[in-house]
Tab-separated table of C-alpha atoms in Angstrom:
chain	number	residue	atom	x	y	z
S	1	MET	CA	28.983	-2.983	12.840
S	2	ALA	CA	25.687	-1.728	12.718
S	3	PHE	CA	22.700	-3.670	13.607
S	4	GLY	CA	20.011	-4.542	10.763
S	5	SER	CA	22.793	-4.214	7.932
S	6	PHE	CA	23.126	-7.148	5.775
S	7	GLY	CA	26.405	-5.961	4.069
S	8	GLY	CA	29.920	-6.868	4.443
S	9	GLY	CA	31.761	-7.246	7.726
S	10	ALA	CA	32.946	-10.293	9.256
S	11	ARG	CA	30.289	-12.860	10.130
S	12	ASN	CA	30.426	-15.114	12.693
S	13	SER	CA	28.807	-18.182	10.977
S	14	ALA	CA	28.767	-21.794	11.904
S	15	PRO	CA	29.340	-24.547	9.144
S	16	MET	CA	25.858	-25.625	7.525
S	17	ALA	CA	24.787	-28.946	9.034
S	18	GLU	CA	24.319	-31.634	6.285
S	19	ILE	CA	21.358	-34.049	6.367
S	20	ASN	CA	22.686	-37.809	7.080
S	21	VAL	CA	20.790	-40.072	4.576
S	22	ILE	CA	22.537	-43.357	5.514
S	23	PRO	CA	19.709	-44.252	8.019
S	24	LEU	CA	17.117	-43.263	5.463
S	25	VAL	CA	18.867	-45.711	3.087
S	26	ASP	CA	19.054	-48.355	5.584
S	27	ILE	CA	15.499	-48.165	6.526
S	28	MET	CA	14.246	-48.252	3.000
S	29	LEU	CA	16.524	-51.527	1.970
S	30	VAL	CA	15.125	-53.225	5.065
S	31	LEU	CA	11.391	-52.321	3.981
S	32	LEU	CA	12.406	-53.529	0.336
S	33	VAL	CA	13.578	-56.853	1.715
S	34	ILE	CA	10.392	-57.238	3.646
S	35	PHE	CA	8.428	-56.663	0.638
S	36	ILE	CA	10.430	-58.880	-1.624
S	37	ILE	CA	9.800	-61.647	0.979
S	38	THR	CA	6.261	-61.051	1.573
S	39	ALA	CA	4.923	-60.544	-1.846
S	40	PRO	CA	5.087	-63.948	-3.187
S	41	LEU	CA	3.373	-65.158	-0.039
S	42	LEU	CA	0.423	-62.736	-0.656
S	43	THR	CA	-0.113	-64.181	-3.827
S	44	HIS	CA	0.294	-67.913	-3.057
S	45	ALA	CA	-3.271	-69.224	-2.920
S	46	VAL	CA	-4.345	-72.699	-0.930
S	47	LYS	CA	-6.366	-74.559	-2.910
S	48	ILE	CA	-9.508	-75.960	-1.144
S	49	ASP	CA	-12.475	-77.709	-2.340
S	50	LEU	CA	-15.400	-75.846	-0.437
S	51	PRO	CA	-19.048	-77.558	-0.422
S	52	LYS	CA	-21.454	-76.241	-2.797
S	53	ALA	CA	-25.042	-75.235	-1.693
S	54	ASP	CA	-27.938	-74.684	-3.735
S	55	SER	CA	-30.755	-72.754	-2.030
S	56	ALA	CA	-32.836	-69.881	-3.261
S	57	SER	CA	-32.697	-66.730	-1.476
S	58	ASN	CA	-35.639	-66.091	1.132
S	59	VAL	CA	-36.341	-62.458	-0.088
S	60	GLN	CA	-39.922	-61.732	-0.134
S	61	GLN	CA	-40.755	-59.173	-3.043
S	62	ALA	CA	-43.379	-56.587	-1.889
S	63	ASP	CA	-46.584	-56.626	-3.988
S	64	SER	CA	-47.581	-53.485	-5.769
S	65	VAL	CA	-51.205	-51.982	-6.000
S	66	GLN	CA	-51.983	-50.295	-8.901
S	67	PHE	CA	-54.322	-47.516	-7.702
S	68	ALA	CA	-55.912	-45.144	-10.473
S	69	ILE	CA	-58.036	-41.962	-10.694
S	70	ASP	CA	-59.706	-41.126	-14.055
S	71	GLY	CA	-60.753	-37.526	-15.176
S	72	SER	CA	-64.083	-38.358	-13.812
S	73	ASN	CA	-62.729	-38.761	-10.447
S	74	GLN	CA	-63.410	-42.805	-10.348
S	75	ARG	CA	-61.146	-44.880	-8.423
S	76	PHE	CA	-59.738	-48.171	-9.671
S	77	TRP	CA	-57.882	-50.573	-7.201
S	78	ASN	CA	-55.824	-52.846	-9.741
S	79	GLY	CA	-58.208	-52.039	-12.499
S	80	GLU	CA	-61.432	-52.722	-10.251
S	81	PRO	CA	-63.800	-50.019	-9.742
S	82	VAL	CA	-63.934	-48.938	-6.066
S	83	ASP	CA	-65.599	-46.290	-4.052
S	84	GLU	CA	-63.973	-44.270	-1.096
S	85	ALA	CA	-65.096	-46.701	1.540
S	86	GLN	CA	-63.853	-49.738	-0.284
S	87	THR	CA	-60.532	-47.728	-0.738
S	88	ILE	CA	-59.869	-47.142	2.703
S	89	GLU	CA	-60.925	-50.730	3.765
S	90	ARG	CA	-58.343	-52.317	1.249
S	91	LEU	CA	-55.748	-49.538	2.120
S	92	ARG	CA	-55.881	-50.742	5.739
S	93	ALA	CA	-55.768	-54.485	4.448
S	94	ALA	CA	-52.672	-53.916	2.687
S	95	GLY	CA	-51.232	-51.767	5.486
S	96	GLN	CA	-51.658	-55.243	7.546
S	97	LYS	CA	-49.651	-57.262	4.985
S	98	SER	CA	-46.105	-58.031	5.695
S	99	PRO	CA	-44.036	-56.790	3.754
S	100	THR	CA	-46.334	-53.822	3.266
S	101	PRO	CA	-47.045	-53.418	-0.558
S	102	GLU	CA	-46.053	-50.509	-2.572
S	103	LEU	CA	-48.745	-48.136	-3.683
S	104	HIS	CA	-48.646	-46.893	-7.448
S	105	LEU	CA	-50.774	-44.167	-8.052
S	106	ARG	CA	-52.110	-43.172	-11.772
S	107	ILE	CA	-53.808	-40.284	-11.638
S	108	ASP	CA	-55.462	-38.430	-14.889
S	109	ARG	CA	-54.526	-34.731	-14.728
S	110	ASN	CA	-58.102	-33.737	-14.401
S	111	ALA	CA	-58.424	-35.485	-11.243
S	112	ARG	CA	-59.579	-33.411	-8.519
S	113	TYR	CA	-56.670	-32.920	-5.808
S	114	GLU	CA	-59.055	-33.205	-3.007
S	115	ILE	CA	-59.228	-37.119	-3.893
S	116	ILE	CA	-55.545	-37.593	-4.445
S	117	ALA	CA	-54.686	-35.867	-1.136
S	118	THR	CA	-57.489	-38.204	0.713
S	119	VAL	CA	-56.249	-41.162	-0.998
S	120	MET	CA	-52.603	-40.242	0.192
S	121	SER	CA	-53.602	-39.504	3.878
S	122	GLU	CA	-55.662	-42.615	4.181
S	123	ALA	CA	-52.740	-44.535	2.884
S	124	ALA	CA	-50.314	-43.183	5.411
S	125	LYS	CA	-52.804	-43.570	8.322
S	126	ALA	CA	-53.053	-47.369	7.123
S	127	GLY	CA	-49.360	-48.188	7.327
S	128	VAL	CA	-48.958	-47.897	3.413
S	129	THR	CA	-45.640	-45.930	3.390
S	130	LYS	CA	-44.123	-46.600	-0.101
S	131	VAL	CA	-46.066	-44.483	-2.496
S	132	GLY	CA	-45.066	-43.569	-6.122
S	133	PHE	CA	-46.332	-41.906	-8.901
S	134	VAL	CA	-46.815	-43.372	-12.423
S	135	THR	CA	-46.375	-40.767	-14.841
S	136	ASP	CA	-46.414	-40.732	-18.820
S	137	PRO	CA	-44.114	-38.224	-20.217
S	138	GLY	CA	-45.895	-38.372	-23.690
S	139	GLY	CA	-48.936	-37.508	-22.241
S	140	ALA	CA	-50.731	-40.283	-23.804
S	141	PRO	CA	-53.503	-41.934	-21.383
S	142	LEU	CA	-52.586	-44.394	-18.751
S	143	PRO	CA	-53.700	-47.804	-19.738
S	144	ASN	CA	-55.106	-48.613	-16.211
S	145	VAL	CA	-56.966	-45.435	-15.749
S	146	VAL	CA	-59.896	-46.798	-18.236
S	147	PRO	CA	-62.583	-48.962	-16.533
S	148	VAL	CA	-62.439	-52.557	-16.789
S	149	GLY	CA	-65.428	-53.166	-19.319
S	150	SER	CA	-63.624	-50.629	-21.937
S	151	ALA	CA	-61.019	-50.997	-24.046
S	152	PRO	CA	-57.502	-49.410	-23.314
S	153	ALA	CA	-56.476	-46.789	-25.680
S	154	PRO	CA	-53.750	-48.124	-28.356
C-alpha cells in the first residue's frame, strides 16, 4: 500500500461514534419543567397600597441672560444698553450665582469679532461656562438686538 493514496485497498477503520442525545433531552425537559413552574410566579403580583406623596421637585432652573451686540457694536444685557465695564461687572455677578445662568449671545452679522471674543473671554473668566449662540436662519433682524427705545422689526 502506497502512502498518501486514497484509492482502494483495505482500510483499518473503526465504526463511527454516534452522539448520544439522551442527556441533552433530559436537561431540556428539566429546564422546561422549571420554566413551567416558575413562569406563573413571575407574573403574579402582590397588591399593596403604597402611600402617595405630593411634592414639587426641587430642581432649580438656571436663568438665562440675553446678551446682544448690534451692527453698530452696541452691547445689550437683557435689552438694556451697557458698556464694556458694565458687561464685565454683570458677567462677574452672573458667575457668582448658583446655578450659573446661561449666556445667550445674539450677535449682528456686522458686529466686530474683537468684541465677541472679548465678551466670551470675560464670560469664561467670570465662570459663565454655558454660552450659546442664537441665530436666525431666515436672516431677519433679531428682536433683542434693537435698543430699548426703538420698536422691533415685524
